[in-house]
Amino acid sequence: MYEEQEPCSFTCGGEEVAMKSVHVHGKLDGLLLRMKTRQTYTNQTEDTLETVYTFPLAWGATLLNLAVELNGKRLNGTVIEKKQAVKKYEKAIDNGDTPIMVERSGRGLYTANLGNLLPGETAVIEIEYAQLLNFEADRIRLSIPTTIAPRYGDQHQQGGLQPHQTTAANGLVEYGFFMTLDIQGTAAKGMVSSPTHAIKTTKSFDGINVQLGKQAYLDRDFVLLIEDLQGESFCIAGPDTEGSNTTAIITSFCPKLPPSKPNALRLKILLDCSGSMAGDSMVQGRLALQHLFKSFNANDCFAYTRFGSSVQRETSRMVMADSERIQGLLQKLPKTEADLGGTELGDAMNDVFKMGTRVNPRNPKEDALPTDVLIITDGEVWNIENIIALARTSGHRVYTIGVGSAPAESLLRELAKDTGGTCEFVTPNEDMRGAIDRMITRMRSAHEVRFAIQWNAIEDKHKDHEWASTLPPQLIDGETVHLYARLPAKTESPPVLICKTLVKAEEHEVSRAKPLSITWDTEGIVARLCAAAQIAELTEEKADIKLAKSIAVKYQLVTQHTNFFLVHERAEENKAEGLPKLQQIAQMQAAGVSGNGTAWPPGTIILQCKISRSTTSFEYEENSNAKSLGGDYSRLNNPSVWRTNRTAVAAKSSTSGLQGMDDVEIPAFLRKQAPTLDEMIQRSTISPDKLQKMDTTDTSLVAKVVSKVKDWVTPSTVIPAKPLPQHASLEDIAKVLNATSLKAISFRLALQQALKLNLKPEYSQIIFDLTSETKDSATSWALLFEWLFSKDGQDLLLEKHAQRLMRSQLKLAPIEMHERAIEMFERTLVAPAS
């Protein structure tokens, strides 16, 4: 067993990061996975800290519990409405107590907020969640996301994250990852392996225990494969609520469908060639296409498109998969690189959806048959909601293959689920050929299967269930589909899935799937999982939002409308003083993403070009020094920044090819930037006395200063004269206050930045008059901002950290001063428009 060592990490400013490690312990019984993650935070600075850490959870995971250990106490959290939780959190900050809040910040993303951690203190945030896994052919794949790879787009405007919920990565930080897992039941009969981490397995009388075999870090998802299994159907049930006659039930069907004639493929292929795919992911993409193209037969037709910031159709339309065309594409594959810039996935999908489906557009007799879409990508984009909405209305089944060490699971699974497709994830050390084979089998075997549920609730035959989740539009032989439901009474027999096919307008039953027995839940987990499934199917309509809130509070679930919350109340002598310093916990750099290092074990797989007179092809093969995945993992778990430099592919990319790339960023201090007016004036030969009297808004003066320093100012740096700027709006003021409040710990520091704006002149006069009474200009500005931002339509502009700074300053003004200021503002200023 390796020695557990918690690394020491520092921010770019030299401050030690409070989060030290994440310990995970899980239990898999049947298909139900329960996990506990313990995030350890230690404040080794001299400041009181507020730590904010945004982290990923597996797709379909449901948070069950929140507990915190601090100063010898263990406290448990409660789910309350989001607005109420935020209000209580801020009140605890102001009171000097330590609040903890866990909130949903995006699809598959959550944020842990820990306020007022005093110097020298250690806190452990324990989060428990449950997840239902699936049989995929003859295996179960378990994934624990550990880091959020850089995504293309704006995480706040497109991803919906608040300013404090950053997901920025920092190559200078590292966090230890420790994991143990107990496997029981059917899964314990399989062969266990991990393509991502070195593991140690120990058999016991009731299953298998899995532990990490060496030190690991939060720089790649942990993946565990349990193979050589026979798919089974399971059923778990329990009381819906305490004292209720209603039964919550989850049935995991694994249908055995009869073989059918394989379909010819009509497939539109979309390969992500954006900058984030550089390195490991691009190697995987080439391997996937090589095996896919070789799997086509003469009856198949396809279209092949690459995308990044732009869309490049390698075939202009749907074409037949003849051998000559396939050989031509195989010869081009080795030159396929991640050189197309940013990940404009939405534009690429829209282009592919609009592409005609006829192989010969000039033949009007040819049927416009439905086609499938296969997307190979890491999914690292923020524009998730719009992309999913586009896919839902496209009329295409979307199949997705997620590649890389930390793919965006939520996006890719939602795309597949909502369109009737399926999803595969392949880490750099997994079998890409196997994933392609499974995907092709699903596409070729897809045919219309109608199904019904035979309920076995014992009492009211006219009401066999109160609510049931929607089954997917496509069932796959030997793969799991979950059904969530509430029954009006207890049942002694599980539901039955009846599958039928349509032959000559008549339905014929072809198979039944039924669990052998029911496992009874005594902890209330099944009821909460059913409630989470019900919330997931509700819309954003006003009535549905109200229902979602009530269900979430009733069953204690974290949603976009509810948060987990608790507070550690401190003794008076141990209260935190002043405001805490915000420390946004950065993500570890994901291994192999954007060409940053690699997640391949040394010497396992290389790209070789085999050239002969007749043809050119390429193969991925183990070299002479390669070791099997069961061999040497000596460097597999090391942080990517220790393993290797950026890939040669990324290094030799041309400057023109980097336009818009989401993985290439020149540090600010290396960029050639146009000098500011102040810098030009300082470097000019004009005397200091004249400088003090200059009007810097005078455009003729700008030209005069520029002419004085023309020996060092290049033509490209001369900024054309612009009209005088308009006065700053409340939105402008709010943006500055929100941004600076994430770094400032006093209102005065944020105010300094706000006063650099071109504020309305009447503000200055009233601040002058008010300060004669408050004796403090910062307090006067805080009173003014409070009044300006309190009006309808303006009250949501300020984020919580800006409001916190303003509240701390307003404490210096007595109640009568507030009343006097409001009277002055309403008499002198025009209220902002609502």
Tab-separated table of C-alpha atoms in Angstrom, residues 261-507:
chain	number	residue	atom	x	y	z
A	261	LYS	CA	-31.373	-8.349	-39.861
A	262	PRO	CA	-28.555	-5.787	-39.609
A	263	ASN	CA	-29.396	-2.372	-40.991
A	264	ALA	CA	-27.214	-0.622	-43.532
A	265	LEU	CA	-25.594	2.430	-41.951
A	266	ARG	CA	-26.688	5.912	-42.952
A	267	LEU	CA	-24.282	7.892	-40.833
A	268	LYS	CA	-23.120	11.489	-40.571
A	269	ILE	CA	-19.738	11.589	-38.805
A	270	LEU	CA	-18.609	14.681	-36.925
A	271	LEU	CA	-15.003	14.801	-35.653
A	272	ASP	CA	-13.919	17.485	-33.194
A	273	CYS	CA	-10.648	19.022	-34.432
A	274	SER	CA	-10.615	22.007	-32.064
A	275	GLY	CA	-7.596	22.947	-29.989
A	276	SER	CA	-8.756	21.120	-26.868
A	277	MET	CA	-8.459	17.832	-28.788
A	278	ALA	CA	-4.705	18.254	-29.300
A	279	GLY	CA	-2.623	15.412	-27.895
A	280	ASP	CA	-4.295	12.298	-26.470
A	281	SER	CA	-7.802	13.067	-27.717
A	282	MET	CA	-6.730	13.577	-31.315
A	283	VAL	CA	-4.860	10.270	-31.271
A	284	GLN	CA	-8.074	8.633	-30.065
A	285	GLY	CA	-10.137	10.379	-32.737
A	286	ARG	CA	-7.885	9.150	-35.538
A	287	LEU	CA	-7.978	5.618	-34.167
A	288	ALA	CA	-11.785	5.725	-33.930
A	289	LEU	CA	-12.200	6.835	-37.536
A	290	GLN	CA	-9.694	4.329	-38.832
A	291	HIS	CA	-11.606	1.435	-37.274
A	292	LEU	CA	-14.986	2.915	-38.218
A	293	PHE	CA	-14.075	3.358	-41.900
A	294	LYS	CA	-12.730	-0.195	-42.060
A	295	SER	CA	-16.005	-1.474	-40.593
A	296	PHE	CA	-18.157	-0.061	-43.394
A	297	ASN	CA	-19.534	-2.349	-46.078
A	298	ALA	CA	-20.655	-1.640	-49.615
A	299	ASN	CA	-24.285	-0.975	-48.607
A	300	ASP	CA	-23.392	1.722	-46.094
A	301	CYS	CA	-23.409	5.434	-46.846
A	302	PHE	CA	-21.924	8.229	-44.818
A	303	ALA	CA	-20.738	11.831	-44.653
A	304	TYR	CA	-17.591	12.955	-42.850
A	305	THR	CA	-17.144	16.435	-41.362
A	306	ARG	CA	-14.416	18.027	-39.237
A	307	PHE	CA	-15.104	21.053	-37.095
A	308	GLY	CA	-13.575	23.628	-34.801
A	309	SER	CA	-14.191	27.357	-35.221
A	310	SER	CA	-15.215	26.464	-38.772
A	311	VAL	CA	-16.852	23.465	-40.413
A	312	GLN	CA	-14.924	21.487	-43.029
A	313	ARG	CA	-16.849	18.849	-44.936
A	314	GLU	CA	-14.451	16.124	-46.009
A	315	THR	CA	-17.350	14.754	-48.068
A	316	SER	CA	-19.672	17.418	-49.410
A	317	ARG	CA	-22.736	15.170	-48.996
A	318	MET	CA	-23.792	11.633	-48.163
A	319	VAL	CA	-21.738	9.151	-50.203
A	320	MET	CA	-21.517	5.393	-50.582
A	321	ALA	CA	-18.778	3.611	-48.631
A	322	ASP	CA	-16.934	2.235	-51.671
A	323	SER	CA	-13.395	0.918	-51.183
A	324	GLU	CA	-11.690	3.649	-53.218
A	325	ARG	CA	-13.244	6.428	-51.165
A	326	ILE	CA	-12.456	4.631	-47.888
A	327	GLN	CA	-8.809	4.146	-48.869
A	328	GLY	CA	-8.529	7.832	-49.739
A	329	LEU	CA	-9.829	8.851	-46.315
A	330	LEU	CA	-7.550	6.357	-44.558
A	331	GLN	CA	-4.542	7.901	-46.272
A	332	LYS	CA	-5.552	11.380	-45.047
A	333	LEU	CA	-6.183	10.355	-41.448
A	334	PRO	CA	-2.553	10.509	-40.211
A	335	LYS	CA	-2.480	14.202	-41.143
A	336	THR	CA	-5.670	14.996	-39.260
A	337	GLU	CA	-4.811	17.381	-36.427
A	338	ALA	CA	-6.546	19.518	-33.811
A	339	ASP	CA	-5.978	22.640	-35.886
A	340	LEU	CA	-9.421	24.172	-36.423
A	341	GLY	CA	-9.545	26.559	-33.459
A	342	GLY	CA	-12.421	26.806	-30.970
A	343	THR	CA	-15.107	24.215	-30.268
A	344	GLU	CA	-18.139	25.595	-32.111
A	345	LEU	CA	-20.068	22.369	-31.631
A	346	GLY	CA	-23.500	23.958	-32.090
A	347	ASP	CA	-22.665	25.393	-35.522
A	348	ALA	CA	-21.155	22.080	-36.631
A	349	MET	CA	-24.189	20.071	-35.508
A	350	ASN	CA	-26.535	22.498	-37.221
A	351	ASP	CA	-24.562	22.143	-40.462
A	352	VAL	CA	-24.650	18.349	-40.286
A	353	PHE	CA	-28.354	18.242	-39.395
A	354	LYS	CA	-29.175	20.364	-42.464
A	355	MET	CA	-27.082	18.194	-44.772
A	356	GLY	CA	-29.225	16.249	-47.231
A	357	THR	CA	-29.740	12.551	-46.596
A	358	ARG	CA	-29.888	11.386	-50.223
A	359	VAL	CA	-26.758	9.802	-51.647
A	360	ASN	CA	-27.753	11.014	-55.107
A	361	PRO	CA	-29.573	14.336	-54.768
A	362	ARG	CA	-30.494	14.252	-58.480
A	363	ASN	CA	-32.504	11.080	-58.087
A	364	PRO	CA	-36.007	12.134	-56.986
A	365	LYS	CA	-37.029	8.506	-56.520
A	366	GLU	CA	-34.477	7.924	-53.797
A	367	ASP	CA	-36.029	7.970	-50.358
A	368	ALA	CA	-34.819	10.576	-47.879
A	369	LEU	CA	-34.192	7.999	-45.177
A	370	PRO	CA	-33.462	9.014	-41.579
A	371	THR	CA	-29.777	9.126	-40.704
A	372	ASP	CA	-27.787	8.828	-37.520
A	373	VAL	CA	-25.116	11.262	-36.338
A	374	LEU	CA	-21.910	10.115	-34.643
A	375	ILE	CA	-19.963	12.794	-32.762
A	376	ILE	CA	-16.403	12.121	-31.576
A	377	THR	CA	-15.374	14.854	-29.140
A	378	ASP	CA	-14.265	15.694	-25.630
A	379	GLY	CA	-17.441	17.796	-25.316
A	380	GLU	CA	-15.577	20.684	-23.689
A	381	VAL	CA	-18.034	23.520	-24.370
A	382	TRP	CA	-20.163	25.772	-22.179
A	383	ASN	CA	-23.031	26.329	-24.620
A	384	ILE	CA	-24.682	23.130	-23.408
A	385	GLU	CA	-28.382	24.043	-23.209
A	386	ASN	CA	-28.607	25.442	-26.746
A	387	ILE	CA	-26.788	22.421	-28.185
A	388	ILE	CA	-29.124	19.953	-26.462
A	389	ALA	CA	-32.186	21.910	-27.601
A	390	LEU	CA	-30.869	21.859	-31.186
A	391	ALA	CA	-30.389	18.079	-31.098
A	392	ARG	CA	-33.867	17.438	-29.696
A	393	THR	CA	-35.538	19.052	-32.694
A	394	SER	CA	-33.168	17.729	-35.361
A	395	GLY	CA	-34.946	14.467	-36.153
A	396	HIS	CA	-31.627	12.603	-35.913
A	397	ARG	CA	-30.476	9.967	-33.480
A	398	VAL	CA	-27.225	11.274	-32.012
A	399	TYR	CA	-24.539	8.826	-30.924
A	400	THR	CA	-21.581	10.233	-29.015
A	401	ILE	CA	-18.083	9.018	-28.185
A	402	GLY	CA	-16.376	11.039	-25.452
A	403	VAL	CA	-12.578	10.970	-25.520
A	404	GLY	CA	-9.828	12.323	-23.272
A	405	SER	CA	-9.033	12.064	-19.577
A	406	ALA	CA	-11.883	14.335	-18.368
A	407	PRO	CA	-14.652	14.569	-21.004
A	408	ALA	CA	-17.838	16.569	-20.415
A	409	GLU	CA	-20.066	13.625	-19.558
A	410	SER	CA	-23.321	15.495	-18.954
A	411	LEU	CA	-23.464	17.071	-22.411
A	412	LEU	CA	-22.629	13.904	-24.326
A	413	ARG	CA	-24.997	11.658	-22.373
A	414	GLU	CA	-27.855	14.153	-22.626
A	415	LEU	CA	-27.386	14.446	-26.403
A	416	ALA	CA	-27.638	10.672	-26.766
A	417	LYS	CA	-30.487	10.170	-24.273
A	418	ASP	CA	-32.726	12.912	-25.641
A	419	THR	CA	-32.440	11.751	-29.278
A	420	GLY	CA	-32.593	7.975	-28.856
A	421	GLY	CA	-28.881	7.381	-29.396
A	422	THR	CA	-26.261	5.983	-27.052
A	423	CYS	CA	-22.988	7.163	-25.584
A	424	GLU	CA	-19.522	5.686	-25.092
A	425	PHE	CA	-16.561	7.085	-23.185
A	426	VAL	CA	-13.039	6.000	-24.024
A	427	THR	CA	-10.063	7.138	-21.951
A	428	PRO	CA	-6.629	7.153	-23.630
A	429	ASN	CA	-5.897	3.640	-22.328
A	430	GLU	CA	-9.230	2.016	-23.162
A	431	ASP	CA	-10.032	-0.085	-26.217
A	432	MET	CA	-11.261	2.299	-28.918
A	433	ARG	CA	-11.906	-0.531	-31.355
A	434	GLY	CA	-14.248	-2.182	-28.866
A	435	ALA	CA	-16.176	1.071	-28.380
A	436	ILE	CA	-16.597	1.508	-32.141
A	437	ASP	CA	-17.735	-2.106	-32.527
A	438	ARG	CA	-20.357	-1.671	-29.785
A	439	MET	CA	-21.586	1.559	-31.354
A	440	ILE	CA	-21.879	0.033	-34.838
A	441	THR	CA	-23.764	-2.969	-33.433
A	442	ARG	CA	-26.299	-0.630	-31.813
A	443	MET	CA	-26.778	1.337	-35.024
A	444	ARG	CA	-27.182	-1.765	-37.201
A	445	SER	CA	-29.589	-3.476	-34.803
A	446	ALA	CA	-31.802	-0.447	-34.194
A	447	HIS	CA	-35.376	-1.306	-35.184
A	448	GLU	CA	-38.828	-0.373	-33.958
A	449	VAL	CA	-39.638	-2.075	-30.693
A	450	ARG	CA	-42.784	-1.174	-28.823
A	451	PHE	CA	-42.911	-1.879	-25.152
A	452	ALA	CA	-45.353	-1.845	-22.275
A	453	ILE	CA	-45.115	-2.199	-18.518
A	454	GLN	CA	-47.095	-4.796	-16.633
A	455	TRP	CA	-47.531	-3.399	-13.130
A	456	ASN	CA	-48.098	-5.686	-10.192
A	457	ALA	CA	-49.348	-3.338	-7.506
A	458	ILE	CA	-51.881	-5.195	-5.383
A	459	GLU	CA	-55.018	-3.224	-4.667
A	460	ASP	CA	-56.463	-0.652	-7.055
A	461	LYS	CA	-56.506	-2.208	-10.525
A	462	HIS	CA	-57.708	1.056	-12.020
A	463	LYS	CA	-54.650	2.914	-10.800
A	464	ASP	CA	-51.641	0.689	-11.267
A	465	HIS	CA	-49.149	3.538	-10.702
A	466	GLU	CA	-49.254	7.155	-9.524
A	467	TRP	CA	-46.265	8.331	-11.527
A	468	ALA	CA	-43.670	6.695	-13.766
A	469	SER	CA	-40.633	7.987	-15.644
A	470	THR	CA	-40.506	8.000	-19.419
A	471	LEU	CA	-38.697	5.073	-20.993
A	472	PRO	CA	-36.179	5.882	-23.751
A	473	PRO	CA	-37.335	5.605	-27.376
A	474	GLN	CA	-34.830	2.836	-28.114
A	475	LEU	CA	-34.025	-0.390	-26.294
A	476	ILE	CA	-30.764	-2.239	-26.887
A	477	ASP	CA	-30.267	-5.935	-26.435
A	478	GLY	CA	-28.424	-6.714	-23.198
A	479	GLU	CA	-28.193	-3.091	-22.024
A	480	THR	CA	-29.925	-1.566	-19.015
A	481	VAL	CA	-32.896	0.771	-18.983
A	482	HIS	CA	-34.122	2.202	-15.660
A	483	LEU	CA	-37.779	2.754	-14.774
A	484	TYR	CA	-38.685	4.952	-11.782
A	485	ALA	CA	-42.216	4.889	-10.403
A	486	ARG	CA	-44.523	5.397	-7.447
A	487	LEU	CA	-47.113	2.714	-6.827
A	488	PRO	CA	-50.329	3.263	-4.842
A	489	ALA	CA	-49.577	0.290	-2.624
A	490	LYS	CA	-46.874	-2.161	-1.720
A	491	THR	CA	-46.153	-4.820	-4.287
A	492	GLU	CA	-44.809	-8.320	-3.878
A	493	SER	CA	-43.792	-8.756	-7.517
A	494	PRO	CA	-41.624	-6.504	-9.707
A	495	PRO	CA	-42.970	-4.844	-12.854
A	496	VAL	CA	-42.431	-6.611	-16.171
A	497	LEU	CA	-41.113	-5.002	-19.371
A	498	ILE	CA	-42.918	-6.436	-22.409
A	499	CYS	CA	-41.212	-5.868	-25.780
A	500	LYS	CA	-43.190	-6.127	-29.022
A	501	THR	CA	-42.396	-5.711	-32.709
A	502	LEU	CA	-44.743	-4.546	-35.433
A	503	VAL	CA	-45.197	-7.026	-38.291
A	504	LYS	CA	-47.790	-6.278	-40.970
A	505	ALA	CA	-49.523	-3.784	-38.696
A	506	GLU	CA	-49.822	-6.365	-35.922
A	507	GLU	CA	-47.882	-6.368	-32.662
